[in-house]
C-alpha positions as a printed NumPy array, in Angstrom:
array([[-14.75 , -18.639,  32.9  ],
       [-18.409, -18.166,  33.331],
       [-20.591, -16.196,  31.217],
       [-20.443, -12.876,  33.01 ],
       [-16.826, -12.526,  32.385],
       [-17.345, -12.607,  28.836],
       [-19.696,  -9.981,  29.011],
       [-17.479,  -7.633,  30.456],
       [-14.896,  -8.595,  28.428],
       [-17.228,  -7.38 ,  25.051],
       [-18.502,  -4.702,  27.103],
       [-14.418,  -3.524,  27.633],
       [-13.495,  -4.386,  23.904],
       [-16.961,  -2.177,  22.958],
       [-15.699,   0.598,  24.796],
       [-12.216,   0.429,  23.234],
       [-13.468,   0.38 ,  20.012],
       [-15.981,   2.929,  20.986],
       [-12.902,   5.45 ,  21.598],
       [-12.489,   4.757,  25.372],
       [ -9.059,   4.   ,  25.632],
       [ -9.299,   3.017,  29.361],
       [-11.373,  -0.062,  28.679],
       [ -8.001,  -1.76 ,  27.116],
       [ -6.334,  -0.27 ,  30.145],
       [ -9.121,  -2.62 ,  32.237],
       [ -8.787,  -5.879,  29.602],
       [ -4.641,  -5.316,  30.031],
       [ -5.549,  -5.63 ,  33.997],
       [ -7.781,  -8.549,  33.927],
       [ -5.612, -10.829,  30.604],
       [ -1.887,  -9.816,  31.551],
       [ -0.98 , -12.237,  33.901],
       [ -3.181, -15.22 ,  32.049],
       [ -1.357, -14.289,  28.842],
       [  2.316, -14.563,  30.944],
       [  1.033, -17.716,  32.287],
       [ -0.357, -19.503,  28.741],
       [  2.908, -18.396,  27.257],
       [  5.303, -19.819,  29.798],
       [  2.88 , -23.287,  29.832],
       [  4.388, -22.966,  26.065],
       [  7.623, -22.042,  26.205],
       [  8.643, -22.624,  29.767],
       [ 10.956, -19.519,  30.153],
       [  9.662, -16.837,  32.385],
       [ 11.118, -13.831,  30.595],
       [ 10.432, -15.14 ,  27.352],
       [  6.409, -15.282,  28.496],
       [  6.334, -11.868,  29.701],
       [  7.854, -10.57 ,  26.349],
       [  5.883, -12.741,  24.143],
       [  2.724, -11.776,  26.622],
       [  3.631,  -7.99 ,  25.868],
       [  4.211,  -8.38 ,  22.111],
       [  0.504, -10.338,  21.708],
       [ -0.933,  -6.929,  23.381],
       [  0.686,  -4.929,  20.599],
       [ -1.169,  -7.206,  18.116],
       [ -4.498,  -7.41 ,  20.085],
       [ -4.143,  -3.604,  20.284],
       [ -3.793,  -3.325,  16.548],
       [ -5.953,  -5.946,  15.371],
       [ -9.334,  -4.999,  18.049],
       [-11.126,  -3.255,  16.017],
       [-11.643,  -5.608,  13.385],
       [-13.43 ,  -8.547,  16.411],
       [-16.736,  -8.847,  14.966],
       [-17.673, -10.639,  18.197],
       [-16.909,  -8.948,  21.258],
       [-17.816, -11.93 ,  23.232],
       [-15.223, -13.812,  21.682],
       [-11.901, -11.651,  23.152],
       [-11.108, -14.66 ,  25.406],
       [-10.394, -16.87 ,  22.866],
       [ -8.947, -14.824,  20.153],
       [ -6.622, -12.91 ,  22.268],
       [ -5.191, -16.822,  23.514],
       [ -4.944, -17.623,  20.496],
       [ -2.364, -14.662,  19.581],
       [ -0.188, -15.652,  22.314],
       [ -0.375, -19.191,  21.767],
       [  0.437, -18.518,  18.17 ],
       [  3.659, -15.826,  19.06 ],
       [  4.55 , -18.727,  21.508],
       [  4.754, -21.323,  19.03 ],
       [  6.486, -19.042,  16.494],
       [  9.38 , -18.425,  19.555],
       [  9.712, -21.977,  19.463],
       [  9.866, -22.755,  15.96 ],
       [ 12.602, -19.703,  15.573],
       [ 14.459, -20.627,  18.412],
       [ 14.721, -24.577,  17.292],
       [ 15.934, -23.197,  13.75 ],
       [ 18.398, -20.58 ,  15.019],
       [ 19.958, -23.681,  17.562],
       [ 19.783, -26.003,  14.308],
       [ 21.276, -23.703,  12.342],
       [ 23.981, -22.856,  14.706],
       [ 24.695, -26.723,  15.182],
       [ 24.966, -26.95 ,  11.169],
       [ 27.986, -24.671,  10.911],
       [ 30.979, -26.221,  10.19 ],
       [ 34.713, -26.017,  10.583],
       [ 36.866, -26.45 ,   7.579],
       [ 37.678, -30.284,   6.406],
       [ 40.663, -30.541,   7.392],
       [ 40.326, -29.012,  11.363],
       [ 37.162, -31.547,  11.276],
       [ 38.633, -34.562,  10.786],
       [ 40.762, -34.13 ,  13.891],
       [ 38.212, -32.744,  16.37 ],
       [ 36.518, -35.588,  18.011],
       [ 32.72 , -34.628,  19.429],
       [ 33.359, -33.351,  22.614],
       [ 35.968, -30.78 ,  20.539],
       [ 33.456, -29.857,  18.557],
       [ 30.561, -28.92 ,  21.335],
       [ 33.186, -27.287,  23.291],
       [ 33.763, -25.281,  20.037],
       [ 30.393, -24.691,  19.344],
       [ 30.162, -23.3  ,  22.793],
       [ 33.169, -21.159,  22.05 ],
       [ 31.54 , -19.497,  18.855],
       [ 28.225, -18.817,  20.688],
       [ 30.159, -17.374,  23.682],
       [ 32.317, -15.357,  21.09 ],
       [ 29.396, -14.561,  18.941],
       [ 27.429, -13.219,  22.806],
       [ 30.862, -11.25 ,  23.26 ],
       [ 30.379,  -8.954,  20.414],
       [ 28.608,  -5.737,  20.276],
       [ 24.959,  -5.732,  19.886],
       [ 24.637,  -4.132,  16.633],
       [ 27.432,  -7.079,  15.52 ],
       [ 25.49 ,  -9.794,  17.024],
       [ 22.631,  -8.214,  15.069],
       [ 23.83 ,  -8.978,  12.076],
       [ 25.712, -11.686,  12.666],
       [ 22.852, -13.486,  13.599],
       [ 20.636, -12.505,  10.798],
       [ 22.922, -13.501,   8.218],
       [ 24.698, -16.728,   9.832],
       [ 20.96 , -18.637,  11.842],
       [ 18.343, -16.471,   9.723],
       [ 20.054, -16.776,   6.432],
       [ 19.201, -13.002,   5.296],
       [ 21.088, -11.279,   2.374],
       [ 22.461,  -8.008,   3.495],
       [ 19.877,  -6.008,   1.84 ],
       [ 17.703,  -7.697,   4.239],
       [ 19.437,  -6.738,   6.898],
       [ 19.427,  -3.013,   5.924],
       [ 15.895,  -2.804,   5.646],
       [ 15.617,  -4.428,   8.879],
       [ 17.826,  -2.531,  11.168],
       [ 17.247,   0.488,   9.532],
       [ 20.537,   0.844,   8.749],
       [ 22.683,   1.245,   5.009],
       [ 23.703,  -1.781,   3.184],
       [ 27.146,  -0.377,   3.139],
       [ 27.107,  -0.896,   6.916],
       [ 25.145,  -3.763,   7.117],
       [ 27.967,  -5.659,   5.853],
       [ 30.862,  -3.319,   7.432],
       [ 29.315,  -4.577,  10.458],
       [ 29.841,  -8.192,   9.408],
       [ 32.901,  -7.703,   7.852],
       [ 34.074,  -5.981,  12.05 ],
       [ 32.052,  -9.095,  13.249],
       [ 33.719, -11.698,  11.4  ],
       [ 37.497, -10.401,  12.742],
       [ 36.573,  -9.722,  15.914],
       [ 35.148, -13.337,  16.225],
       [ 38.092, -14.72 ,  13.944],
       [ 40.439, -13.043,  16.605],
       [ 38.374, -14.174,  19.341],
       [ 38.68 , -17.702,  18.542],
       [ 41.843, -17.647,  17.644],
       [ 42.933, -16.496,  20.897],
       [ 41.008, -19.164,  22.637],
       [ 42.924, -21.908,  20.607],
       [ 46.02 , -19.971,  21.841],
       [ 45.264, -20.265,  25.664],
       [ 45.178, -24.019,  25.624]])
């Protein structure tokens, strides 16, 4: 990037901060598809890059007016969405460990040899992607992000009371899911 590109990118982030909200409208132009690019070098999923590219705008919209340096927009702005891409991986890795860690009961264990156990593992993520959104929801907070249900009220904006009717719905619904599954074979 040579040295003129910098300056209009302080010149935009000037005018932005300046009250012209059509210079961000210009930075968005000239950084989007960079930012989807950097991202997917990261995290090699397409639609993941152009959602972590949009969420790193919300924070370089936020955060602008505190750059000291105009000049240096390039490289703090990367550095958001190389952060929020590195954070997607760290997440995903724990939700897939955490996933992997649940267990069946001892005695169901014992007999399931590994391919058993993948192909239920597969089962309780298919049953788990089967549920209603607001389900999976909580579901997933409580089982992969290990949050208490007052967490997930305060989350999802939602009661505590049905924070954890919605688990309690989840739970049988997946419980009859499954069971049905070990029916068909």
């Amino acid at each position: 990037m040579s040295g003129d590109d910098y300056s209009i990118d302080a010149k935009l982030v000037i005018d932005y901060q300046s009250g012209n909200k059509m210079a961000m409208a210009q930075l968005v132009k000239r950084w989007h598809k960079t930012f989807c690019n950097k991202a997917y070098w990261i995290v090699k999923d397409k639609h993941v890059a152009k959602d972590i590219a949009q969420d790193s705008w919300k924070t370089i919209i936020e955060k602008v007016n505190d750059l000291n340096n105009p000049k240096t927009f390039a490289s703090w702005s990367l550095r958001i969405v190389c952060n929020k891409s590195f954070d997607w991986i760290k997440k995903n890795k724990r939700t897939k460990e955490r996933l992997e860690t649940i267990q069946v009961n001892n005695e169901t264990e014992e007999l399931l040899e590994k391919d058993e156990r993948e192909q239920l593992l597969s089962h309780l993520l298919e049953a788990i992607n089967a549920l209603p959104n607001h389900q999976q929801m909580v579901v997933k907070l409580f089982y992969t992000e290990a949050y208490s249900l007052k967490d997930i009220s305060r989350t999802l904006h939602i009661s505590e009371g049905t924070a954890k009717s919605r688990l309690y719905h989840a739970r049988e619904k997946l419980k009859t899911i499954l069971k049905n599954r070990t029916h068909e074979k």
